[in-house]
Short mmCIF file of C-alpha atoms in Angstrom, two decimals:
data_model
loop_
_atom_site.label_atom_id
_atom_site.label_comp_id
_atom_site.label_asym_id
_atom_site.label_seq_id
_atom_site.Cartn_x
_atom_site.Cartn_y
_atom_site.Cartn_z
CA MET A 41 0.00 0.00 0.00
CA ILE A 42 2.85 2.37 0.82
CA GLU A 43 4.53 1.77 -2.56
CA ILE A 44 1.29 2.39 -4.43
CA THR A 45 0.81 5.68 -2.58
CA LEU A 46 4.35 6.77 -3.41
CA ASP A 47 3.90 5.88 -7.08
CA ALA A 48 0.68 7.84 -7.23
CA SER A 49 2.37 10.81 -5.59
CA TRP A 50 5.19 10.78 -8.12
CA TRP A 51 2.68 10.65 -10.96
CA LEU A 52 0.90 13.68 -9.51
CA ILE A 53 4.22 15.51 -9.23
CA LEU A 54 5.14 14.65 -12.83
CA VAL A 55 1.76 15.79 -14.12
CA PHE A 56 2.06 19.02 -12.13
CA VAL A 57 5.57 19.72 -13.46
CA PHE A 58 4.51 18.90 -17.02
CA ASP A 59 1.52 21.22 -16.69
CA ILE A 60 3.74 24.07 -15.48
CA ILE A 61 6.21 23.50 -18.35
CA VAL A 62 3.40 23.54 -20.92
CA ARG A 63 2.03 26.81 -19.50
CA ILE A 64 5.46 28.47 -19.49
CA LEU A 65 6.23 27.33 -23.04
CA ALA A 66 2.79 28.54 -24.17
CA VAL A 67 3.46 32.02 -22.78
CA ILE A 68 6.81 32.10 -24.59
CA TYR A 69 5.78 30.59 -27.91
CA VAL A 70 2.09 31.39 -28.53
CA PRO A 71 2.22 35.23 -28.57
CA ARG A 72 5.18 35.34 -30.96
CA ASN A 73 4.26 37.17 -34.21
CA ARG A 74 0.57 36.84 -33.35
CA ARG A 75 -1.99 39.58 -32.70
CA PRO A 76 -2.77 39.97 -28.97
CA THR A 77 -6.41 38.83 -29.25
CA ALA A 78 -5.43 35.61 -31.03
CA ALA A 79 -2.62 34.97 -28.54
CA MET A 80 -4.92 35.52 -25.57
CA ALA A 81 -7.58 33.19 -27.03
CA TRP A 82 -5.02 30.43 -27.55
CA LEU A 83 -3.57 30.89 -24.05
CA LEU A 84 -7.04 30.68 -22.52
CA ALA A 85 -7.72 27.48 -24.46
CA ILE A 86 -4.43 25.92 -23.39
CA TYR A 87 -4.81 26.99 -19.73
CA PHE A 88 -8.43 25.92 -19.24
CA ILE A 89 -8.56 22.83 -21.47
CA PRO A 90 -4.87 21.85 -21.67
CA LEU A 91 -5.03 18.58 -23.61
CA ILE A 92 -7.57 19.81 -26.16
CA GLY A 93 -6.00 23.28 -26.33
CA VAL A 94 -2.49 21.97 -27.02
CA PHE A 95 -3.81 19.49 -29.60
CA LEU A 96 -5.76 22.17 -31.44
CA PHE A 97 -2.79 24.56 -31.35
CA LEU A 98 -0.50 21.94 -32.87
CA LEU A 99 -3.15 21.16 -35.50
CA ILE A 100 -4.28 24.67 -36.53
CA GLY A 101 -2.09 27.05 -34.55
CA ASN A 102 0.07 28.05 -37.51
CA PRO A 103 -1.88 30.37 -39.86
CA ARG A 104 0.88 30.35 -42.48
CA LEU A 105 1.22 28.23 -45.58
CA PRO A 106 4.20 25.83 -45.81
CA ARG A 107 7.50 27.56 -46.51
CA LYS A 108 7.67 26.29 -50.10
CA ARG A 109 4.37 27.89 -50.98
CA ARG A 110 5.31 31.19 -49.32
CA ARG A 111 8.53 31.25 -51.32
CA GLN A 112 6.53 30.58 -54.48
CA GLN A 113 4.25 33.51 -53.67
CA ASP A 114 7.27 35.78 -53.08
CA ALA A 115 8.74 34.72 -56.41
CA ILE A 116 5.44 35.32 -58.17
CA ASN A 117 5.08 38.79 -56.65
CA GLN A 118 8.59 39.77 -57.73
CA TYR A 119 7.97 38.44 -61.24
CA ILE A 120 4.74 40.47 -61.48
CA ARG A 121 6.49 43.64 -60.31
CA ASP A 122 9.36 43.16 -62.77
CA THR A 123 7.10 42.23 -65.70
CA SER A 124 4.63 45.06 -65.16
CA ALA A 125 7.17 47.79 -64.41
CA GLY A 126 7.02 50.51 -67.04
CA LEU A 127 4.11 49.01 -68.95
CA ASP A 128 1.18 51.17 -70.03
CA PHE A 129 -1.99 50.08 -68.25
CA GLY A 130 -4.29 52.65 -69.76
CA THR A 131 -4.96 56.28 -68.97
CA LEU A 132 -5.83 56.99 -65.35
CA ARG A 133 -8.68 59.29 -64.39
CA PRO A 134 -7.61 62.82 -63.42
CA HIS A 135 -8.27 64.63 -60.12
CA ALA A 136 -7.89 61.67 -57.78
CA PRO A 137 -8.24 62.36 -54.06
CA GLN A 138 -4.91 63.29 -52.49
CA TRP A 139 -4.82 60.06 -50.49
CA PHE A 140 -5.65 57.73 -53.38
CA GLN A 141 -2.12 57.35 -54.74
CA SER A 142 -0.75 56.38 -51.34
CA LEU A 143 -3.42 53.67 -51.11
CA VAL A 144 -2.48 52.37 -54.56
CA THR A 145 1.20 52.37 -53.57
CA MET A 146 0.40 50.29 -50.47
CA ASN A 147 -1.62 47.77 -52.50
CA ARG A 148 1.20 47.51 -55.04
CA ALA A 149 3.78 46.91 -52.29
CA LEU A 150 1.65 44.24 -50.61
CA GLY A 151 -0.02 42.46 -53.54
CA ALA A 152 2.24 43.42 -56.48
CA MET A 153 -0.60 44.31 -58.88
CA PRO A 154 -0.56 47.67 -60.71
CA LEU A 155 -3.37 50.21 -60.96
CA ALA A 156 -4.93 50.03 -64.45
CA GLY A 157 -7.07 52.60 -66.26
CA ASP A 158 -9.58 52.43 -69.13
CA ASN A 159 -11.56 49.52 -67.67
CA ASP A 160 -15.22 48.66 -68.10
CA ALA A 161 -17.07 47.02 -65.18
CA HIS A 162 -20.70 46.06 -64.70
CA LEU A 163 -22.41 44.37 -61.76
CA ILE A 164 -24.54 41.23 -61.95
CA SER A 165 -26.75 40.85 -58.88
CA ASP A 166 -29.07 38.07 -60.08
CA TYR A 167 -27.74 34.64 -59.07
CA GLN A 168 -28.81 32.58 -62.08
CA GLU A 169 -28.14 35.41 -64.52
CA SER A 170 -24.53 35.50 -63.33
CA LEU A 171 -24.03 31.77 -63.99
CA ASP A 172 -25.66 31.99 -67.42
CA GLU A 173 -23.70 35.08 -68.44
CA MET A 174 -20.41 33.45 -67.48
CA ALA A 175 -21.45 30.48 -69.62
CA GLU A 176 -22.00 32.77 -72.61
CA ALA A 177 -18.60 34.37 -72.08
CA ILE A 178 -16.96 30.93 -71.99
CA ARG A 179 -18.51 30.09 -75.37
CA THR A 180 -16.58 33.00 -76.95
CA ALA A 181 -13.22 31.47 -75.96
CA GLU A 182 -10.63 30.92 -78.69
CA ARG A 183 -7.47 30.13 -76.68
CA TYR A 184 -8.12 29.38 -73.02
CA VAL A 185 -10.60 29.51 -70.15
CA HIS A 186 -9.37 29.88 -66.59
CA VAL A 187 -11.85 28.88 -63.87
CA GLU A 188 -11.09 29.31 -60.17
CA PHE A 189 -13.88 28.94 -57.61
CA TYR A 190 -13.98 28.06 -53.94
CA ILE A 191 -16.95 25.75 -54.63
CA LEU A 192 -17.57 24.26 -58.07
CA GLN A 193 -20.47 21.84 -58.61
CA THR A 194 -22.23 20.46 -61.63
CA ASP A 195 -25.97 20.68 -60.99
CA ALA A 196 -29.14 21.93 -62.66
CA SER A 197 -28.28 25.59 -62.00
CA THR A 198 -24.74 25.31 -63.38
CA GLU A 199 -25.58 23.08 -66.36
CA LYS A 200 -25.07 25.87 -68.93
CA PHE A 201 -21.72 26.74 -67.33
CA PHE A 202 -20.39 23.18 -67.60
CA ALA A 203 -21.93 22.65 -71.03
CA ALA A 204 -20.07 25.74 -72.24
CA LEU A 205 -16.79 24.35 -70.89
CA GLU A 206 -17.44 21.08 -72.70
CA GLU A 207 -18.25 22.92 -75.94
CA VAL A 208 -15.05 24.98 -76.02
CA ALA A 209 -12.90 22.06 -74.85
CA ALA A 210 -14.23 20.05 -77.80
CA ARG A 211 -13.05 22.89 -80.08
CA GLY A 212 -9.51 22.62 -78.70
CA VAL A 213 -9.68 25.51 -76.24
CA VAL A 214 -7.54 24.86 -73.16
CA VAL A 215 -9.71 24.68 -70.03
CA ARG A 216 -7.93 25.03 -66.71
CA VAL A 217 -9.88 24.65 -63.48
CA LEU A 218 -8.99 25.20 -59.82
CA LEU A 219 -11.34 24.33 -56.95
CA ASP A 220 -10.74 24.25 -53.21
CA HIS A 221 -10.20 20.72 -51.90
CA TRP A 222 -11.68 20.93 -48.42
CA ALA A 223 -14.68 23.08 -49.45
CA ASN A 224 -15.74 20.59 -52.14
CA ARG A 225 -14.67 17.30 -50.59
CA GLY A 226 -17.69 15.33 -49.44
CA LYS A 227 -20.16 17.86 -50.85
CA PRO A 228 -23.02 16.87 -53.18
CA PHE A 229 -21.93 16.16 -56.76
CA TYR A 230 -18.21 16.32 -55.90
CA LYS A 231 -17.28 13.08 -57.67
CA GLN A 232 -19.67 13.82 -60.54
CA THR A 233 -18.00 17.21 -61.01
CA LEU A 234 -14.50 15.73 -61.20
CA ARG A 235 -15.66 13.02 -63.59
CA ARG A 236 -17.25 15.63 -65.83
CA LEU A 237 -14.05 17.71 -65.85
CA ASP A 238 -12.07 14.59 -66.76
CA ALA A 239 -14.50 13.64 -69.51
CA MET A 240 -14.26 17.06 -71.21
CA GLY A 241 -10.46 16.99 -71.05
CA ALA A 242 -10.09 19.90 -68.65
CA HIS A 243 -6.84 20.42 -66.78
CA TRP A 244 -7.97 20.64 -63.15
CA LYS A 245 -6.32 20.77 -59.75
CA LEU A 246 -7.50 20.87 -56.17
CA MET A 247 -6.43 24.00 -54.28
CA LEU A 248 -4.76 23.64 -50.87
CA PRO A 249 -5.27 19.86 -50.79
CA VAL A 250 -5.12 18.12 -47.42
CA GLN A 251 -3.71 14.79 -48.62
CA PRO A 252 -0.92 13.77 -46.22
CA LEU A 253 -0.51 10.35 -47.85
CA LYS A 254 0.35 12.18 -51.08
CA GLY A 255 2.73 14.55 -49.30
CA LYS A 256 0.30 17.46 -49.52
CA TYR A 257 -0.55 18.98 -46.16
CA GLN A 258 -0.92 22.33 -44.45
CA ARG A 259 -3.17 23.67 -41.74
CA PRO A 260 -6.46 21.94 -42.69
CA ASP A 261 -8.69 24.98 -42.31
CA LEU A 262 -6.72 27.18 -44.73
CA ARG A 263 -8.87 27.80 -47.81
CA ASN A 264 -8.58 29.29 -51.26
CA HIS A 265 -11.78 31.33 -51.17
CA ARG A 266 -11.31 33.14 -54.49
CA LYS A 267 -13.94 33.25 -57.24
CA LEU A 268 -12.82 34.26 -60.70
CA LEU A 269 -13.14 33.46 -64.40
CA VAL A 270 -10.93 34.66 -67.26
CA VAL A 271 -11.60 34.04 -70.96
CA ASP A 272 -8.68 34.63 -73.35
CA GLY A 273 -7.46 37.51 -71.16
CA LYS A 274 -10.21 39.64 -72.70
CA VAL A 275 -13.09 39.31 -70.24
CA GLY A 276 -13.00 38.53 -66.54
CA TYR A 277 -15.48 37.87 -63.75
CA MET A 278 -14.92 38.07 -60.01
CA GLY A 279 -16.97 38.56 -56.87
CA SER A 280 -18.68 36.55 -54.14
CA GLN A 281 -20.55 33.83 -56.01
CA ASN A 282 -19.60 30.18 -56.25
CA VAL A 283 -20.51 27.94 -59.18
CA THR A 284 -23.33 25.99 -57.55
CA ASP A 285 -27.04 26.16 -56.92
CA SER A 286 -28.21 29.01 -54.66
CA THR A 287 -28.98 26.41 -51.96
CA TYR A 288 -25.51 24.85 -52.29
CA ASN A 289 -27.45 21.57 -52.74
CA LEU A 290 -27.28 20.95 -49.00
CA ARG A 291 -30.25 19.27 -47.33
CA LYS A 292 -30.08 21.52 -44.28
CA ASN A 293 -30.25 24.62 -46.48
CA ILE A 294 -33.09 23.24 -48.57
CA LYS A 295 -35.00 22.24 -45.43
CA ARG A 296 -34.67 25.78 -44.04
CA GLY A 297 -35.45 27.34 -47.41
CA LEU A 298 -32.11 29.17 -47.53
CA HIS A 299 -30.90 30.76 -50.76
CA TRP A 300 -27.69 32.73 -51.26
CA VAL A 301 -27.69 36.28 -52.66
CA ASP A 302 -24.45 37.20 -54.42
CA LEU A 303 -22.77 39.91 -56.47
CA MET A 304 -20.40 39.44 -59.40
CA VAL A 305 -18.71 41.97 -61.65
CA ARG A 306 -17.93 41.57 -65.38
CA LEU A 307 -14.70 43.25 -66.48
CA HIS A 308 -13.09 44.30 -69.73
CA GLY A 309 -9.80 46.13 -70.06
CA PRO A 310 -6.25 46.03 -68.66
CA VAL A 311 -7.37 44.88 -65.19
CA VAL A 312 -8.34 41.47 -66.62
CA ALA A 313 -4.61 40.75 -66.93
CA SER A 314 -4.24 41.18 -63.16
CA ILE A 315 -7.10 38.77 -62.48
CA ASN A 316 -5.42 36.30 -64.81
CA ALA A 317 -2.15 36.81 -62.94
CA VAL A 318 -3.89 35.71 -59.73
CA PHE A 319 -5.09 32.55 -61.46
CA LEU A 320 -1.64 31.83 -62.93
CA SER A 321 -0.11 32.36 -59.47
CA ASP A 322 -2.47 29.83 -57.91
CA TRP A 323 -1.95 27.41 -60.79
CA TYR A 324 1.81 27.61 -60.26
CA SER A 325 1.39 27.06 -56.50
CA GLU A 326 -0.62 23.88 -57.07
CA THR A 327 1.22 22.45 -60.07
CA ASP A 328 4.74 24.01 -60.19
CA GLU A 329 3.82 24.73 -63.81
CA ILE A 330 4.77 28.16 -65.16
CA LEU A 331 2.45 29.29 -67.95
CA THR A 332 3.95 32.70 -68.69
CA ASP A 333 5.68 31.42 -71.84
CA GLU A 334 2.29 30.29 -73.14
CA ILE A 335 0.25 33.25 -71.86
CA ASP A 336 1.32 36.88 -72.09
CA LEU A 337 0.87 37.80 -68.44
CA PHE A 338 0.23 41.48 -68.94
CA LYS A 339 -1.10 41.66 -72.46
CA VAL A 340 -3.25 44.78 -72.20
CA GLU A 341 -6.71 44.52 -73.72
CA SER A 342 -8.52 47.73 -74.58
CA SER A 343 -12.08 48.58 -73.56
CA HIS A 344 -14.50 51.46 -73.86
CA GLY A 345 -14.52 52.04 -70.11
CA ASP A 346 -13.00 54.77 -67.99
CA LEU A 347 -12.58 53.08 -64.59
CA ASP A 348 -9.35 52.80 -62.62
CA CYS A 349 -9.04 49.31 -61.10
CA GLN A 350 -6.47 47.53 -58.97
CA ILE A 351 -6.56 43.87 -57.96
CA VAL A 352 -5.50 43.10 -54.37
CA PRO A 353 -4.82 39.41 -53.66
CA SER A 354 -4.47 38.36 -50.03
CA GLY A 355 -4.02 35.27 -47.92
CA PRO A 356 -1.64 33.24 -45.74
CA GLY A 357 0.94 33.19 -48.53
CA PHE A 358 1.57 36.92 -47.99
CA ASP A 359 3.48 38.50 -45.12
CA SER A 360 0.69 40.99 -44.40
CA GLU A 361 -3.09 40.92 -44.22
CA ASN A 362 -3.49 42.80 -47.48
CA ASN A 363 -7.30 42.95 -47.46
CA LEU A 364 -7.50 44.16 -43.85
CA ARG A 365 -5.06 46.97 -44.55
CA LEU A 366 -7.02 48.00 -47.65
CA PHE A 367 -10.33 48.09 -45.75
CA ALA A 368 -8.88 49.93 -42.74
CA ALA A 369 -7.19 52.56 -44.91
CA LEU A 370 -10.39 53.26 -46.83
CA LEU A 371 -12.38 53.63 -43.61
CA TYR A 372 -9.97 56.31 -42.39
CA TYR A 373 -9.79 58.06 -45.78
CA ALA A 374 -13.58 58.30 -46.19
CA GLN A 375 -14.99 61.79 -45.81
CA ARG A 376 -18.78 61.50 -46.05
CA ARG A 377 -20.28 58.02 -46.32
CA ILE A 378 -19.35 54.36 -45.85
CA ILE A 379 -21.55 51.42 -46.87
CA ILE A 380 -20.33 47.90 -46.06
CA VAL A 381 -21.89 44.63 -47.22
CA SER A 382 -20.39 41.61 -45.47
CA PRO A 383 -22.20 38.34 -44.68
CA TYR A 384 -19.63 37.38 -42.07
CA PHE A 385 -18.62 40.48 -40.11
CA VAL A 386 -16.16 39.69 -37.31
CA PRO A 387 -13.71 42.61 -37.25
CA ASP A 388 -10.46 42.79 -35.36
CA GLU A 389 -9.73 45.73 -33.05
CA ALA A 390 -8.19 47.85 -35.81
CA LEU A 391 -11.20 47.54 -38.11
CA LEU A 392 -13.72 48.07 -35.32
CA LEU A 393 -11.82 51.17 -34.24
CA ALA A 394 -11.77 52.49 -37.80
CA ILE A 395 -15.54 52.03 -38.18
CA THR A 396 -16.48 53.60 -34.85
CA THR A 397 -14.02 56.43 -35.46
CA ALA A 398 -15.72 57.13 -38.79
CA CYS A 399 -19.01 57.58 -36.93
CA GLN A 400 -17.35 59.90 -34.43
CA ARG A 401 -15.97 61.93 -37.35
CA GLY A 402 -19.55 62.54 -38.43
CA LEU A 403 -19.71 60.10 -41.34
CA GLU A 404 -22.81 58.15 -42.29
CA VAL A 405 -21.95 54.45 -41.84
CA GLU A 406 -24.20 51.56 -42.88
CA LEU A 407 -23.61 47.83 -42.51
CA PHE A 408 -25.58 45.14 -44.34
CA VAL A 409 -25.66 41.64 -42.82
CA SER A 410 -28.01 38.68 -42.95
CA GLU A 411 -30.89 38.32 -40.51
CA GLU A 412 -30.27 34.57 -40.45
CA GLY A 413 -26.92 32.80 -40.30
CA ASP A 414 -25.75 29.61 -41.97
CA GLN A 415 -22.68 29.15 -39.76
CA ALA A 416 -23.55 29.19 -36.07
CA MET A 417 -20.17 30.20 -34.59
CA VAL A 418 -19.59 33.03 -37.06
CA TYR A 419 -23.21 34.17 -36.74
CA HIS A 420 -22.95 34.47 -32.95
CA ALA A 421 -19.47 36.04 -33.06
CA GLN A 422 -20.79 38.65 -35.47
CA ARG A 423 -23.75 39.45 -33.21
CA SER A 424 -21.36 40.20 -30.34
CA TYR A 425 -20.29 43.41 -32.11
CA TYR A 426 -23.77 44.79 -32.78
CA GLU A 427 -24.16 46.74 -29.53
CA ALA A 428 -20.83 48.56 -29.91
CA LEU A 429 -21.63 49.39 -33.54
CA LEU A 430 -25.13 50.61 -32.78
CA ARG A 431 -23.96 52.76 -29.87
CA ALA A 432 -21.32 54.31 -32.13
CA GLY A 433 -24.00 55.25 -34.66
CA VAL A 434 -23.66 52.55 -37.31
CA LYS A 435 -26.93 51.82 -39.08
CA ILE A 436 -27.30 48.02 -39.32
CA TRP A 437 -29.52 46.54 -42.03
CA MET A 438 -30.50 42.88 -41.70
CA TYR A 439 -31.31 41.17 -45.01
CA ARG A 440 -34.52 39.27 -44.40
CA LYS A 441 -34.51 35.50 -44.09
CA PRO A 442 -34.60 32.93 -45.59
CA TYR A 443 -31.99 34.60 -47.81
CA ILE A 444 -28.28 34.70 -46.96
CA LEU A 445 -26.77 37.97 -48.16
CA HIS A 446 -23.40 36.69 -49.36
CA SER A 447 -22.19 39.74 -51.33
CA LYS A 448 -18.91 41.34 -50.22
CA CYS A 449 -18.40 44.99 -51.12
CA MET A 450 -17.85 48.47 -49.76
CA THR A 451 -18.39 51.98 -51.14
CA ILE A 452 -16.61 55.09 -49.92
CA ASP A 453 -18.14 58.52 -50.57
CA ASP A 454 -19.18 58.77 -54.24
CA GLU A 455 -16.09 57.63 -56.12
CA ILE A 456 -14.40 54.60 -54.54
CA ALA A 457 -15.57 50.99 -54.19
CA VAL A 458 -14.19 47.57 -53.30
CA ILE A 459 -15.71 44.28 -54.44
CA GLY A 460 -14.46 40.72 -54.26
CA SER A 461 -14.49 37.46 -52.31
CA SER A 462 -13.28 38.77 -48.95
CA ASN A 463 -15.50 38.96 -45.91
CA MET A 464 -14.70 41.35 -43.07
CA ASP A 465 -13.83 38.63 -40.60
CA MET A 466 -10.81 37.01 -38.99
CA ARG A 467 -10.93 34.05 -41.37
CA SER A 468 -10.78 36.18 -44.51
CA PHE A 469 -8.01 38.34 -43.06
CA GLY A 470 -5.72 35.55 -41.88
CA LEU A 471 -6.71 32.12 -43.19
CA ASN A 472 -8.37 32.47 -46.60
CA MET A 473 -6.80 33.27 -49.93
CA GLU A 474 -8.98 36.10 -51.27
CA ILE A 475 -9.20 38.48 -54.21
CA SER A 476 -10.47 42.06 -53.92
CA MET A 477 -10.69 44.86 -56.47
CA LEU A 478 -10.34 48.56 -55.76
CA VAL A 479 -12.36 50.67 -58.22
CA ARG A 480 -12.32 54.43 -58.77
CA GLY A 481 -15.17 55.91 -60.81
CA GLU A 482 -18.45 57.64 -60.03
CA GLU A 483 -20.36 55.60 -62.61
CA PHE A 484 -19.40 52.32 -60.94
CA VAL A 485 -20.30 53.65 -57.48
CA ARG A 486 -23.70 54.74 -58.83
CA GLU A 487 -24.24 51.17 -60.01
CA MET A 488 -23.22 49.93 -56.56
CA ARG A 489 -25.68 52.39 -54.99
CA GLY A 490 -28.46 50.79 -57.01
CA VAL A 491 -27.58 47.37 -55.58
CA GLU A 492 -27.34 48.80 -52.06
CA ASP A 493 -30.78 50.41 -52.46
CA LYS A 494 -32.20 47.04 -53.52
CA TYR A 495 -30.63 45.37 -50.50
CA ARG A 496 -32.02 48.09 -48.23
CA SER A 497 -35.53 47.55 -49.57
CA LEU A 498 -35.26 43.85 -48.72
CA SER A 499 -33.85 44.41 -45.24
CA ARG A 500 -35.02 45.67 -41.87
CA GLU A 501 -33.12 48.05 -39.65
CA LEU A 502 -31.82 46.76 -36.33
CA THR A 503 -32.19 49.33 -33.56
CA LEU A 504 -30.30 49.59 -30.28
CA GLU A 505 -33.59 49.34 -28.37
CA GLU A 506 -34.41 46.03 -30.06
CA TRP A 507 -30.92 44.71 -29.52
CA LEU A 508 -30.88 45.45 -25.79
CA MET A 509 -33.91 43.17 -25.41
CA GLN A 510 -31.86 40.12 -26.46
CA PRO A 511 -32.14 37.25 -23.92
CA LEU A 512 -29.15 36.49 -21.70
CA ARG A 513 -28.55 33.08 -23.32
CA SER A 514 -27.99 34.77 -26.69
CA THR A 515 -25.50 37.20 -25.15
CA VAL A 516 -23.56 34.32 -23.57
CA LEU A 517 -23.42 32.41 -26.86
CA ASP A 518 -22.35 35.54 -28.73
CA ASN A 519 -19.51 36.24 -26.29
CA ILE A 520 -18.22 32.66 -26.32
CA ALA A 521 -18.24 32.66 -30.13
CA ARG A 522 -16.38 35.97 -30.12
CA LEU A 523 -13.56 34.47 -28.06
CA THR A 524 -13.23 31.43 -30.32
CA SER A 525 -13.19 33.60 -33.46
CA ALA A 526 -9.72 34.83 -32.52
CA LEU A 527 -8.16 31.34 -32.57
CA GLN A 528 -5.78 31.83 -35.50
#
């Protein structure tokens, strides 16, 4: 009995010492090169649920891509800067705001892409119309079609899209396709989609594959969230919409009657070359295949437009959070009005400060979100910011259920807009590969205003009085979700 007691005591001592060592190492290692909120969230997880916390940190604690991929991104960025230096990307609009050039310089330094003039851009806010119009654009292809979407599914809604790919592939047009591995894996029609791509002769690759047995592995929740299409370098599409049915073909969505509302933009002009450069960068990252000898990277196509556009890629392959810096800078530069549309709105301290400061500067600030959420943790984390925003003076519009407002855009005053795939949340800032486009031009902002007016007519305003009547259980859930949102 005495020996057993001694053995048990030694085990307790060993566990105690091990626990202390883990806590000390966590304090030393976790905060390194990590924002304070994320570091604090990880430390809380490790301190209160040690075994689970340490396991999760080892699994998803590193928000960076593997070193090889980061080096590839650095090489791509330098190639883009060298190739585009001194080239003529159209005539820029005169009389830009004094701050605009500094913003462009920042985007160029972070994402490598140049500002291009003489572009034509038009919004497509109808879900099925967007899919059908992209199909028609594909049918005009003579050389190549580049398809890159977070989710890509063959179904009844996307039939024309896939039929167009089959038609041009049969004519000898090169079809290259990228789709995110984890977002599509296990989803409806996944195997049917890959079989259809094989049957048409498309060159396709999975983005950020988590296939350790094949030597392909990184943090499993890193995603390539980009949505883009380029046809012959002449016409491009980008925005928030995936190539799938508006229900995503998921039983839970169909049962709840959920449909996604999205926004895409059709582009002609020099900026299409930058969108194509993003695709070629991702293709190189997944295949090690360099296509610049086959495709003139910055072959400038003319258009009848007069918009200045700059593509801003972002993601864990870059050293900085390019999209977050773009959004924050615009919020501080704005002088009169800010309208934000973001389905998943979970800002960090810098962005929240920029938004509330804009209100205190006397600006009109509006935020469009969905009344109903499709992702519980994000939905509750987002709700945890509503009181602070409402008290600051932000007008919150909730797009009525059962629709999920999935568009991602922002307008500043009457001349500047941003549209793309990036949400204003921690995931999009640190874990997702995204594509955003900065646009300067009153005519484009007027078109955006029309979409915003439509969204406003289909939404209801959330007031502070209504929000303060939320039950305690909702507040608790919101606050817990807010803490977990910082685990990056």
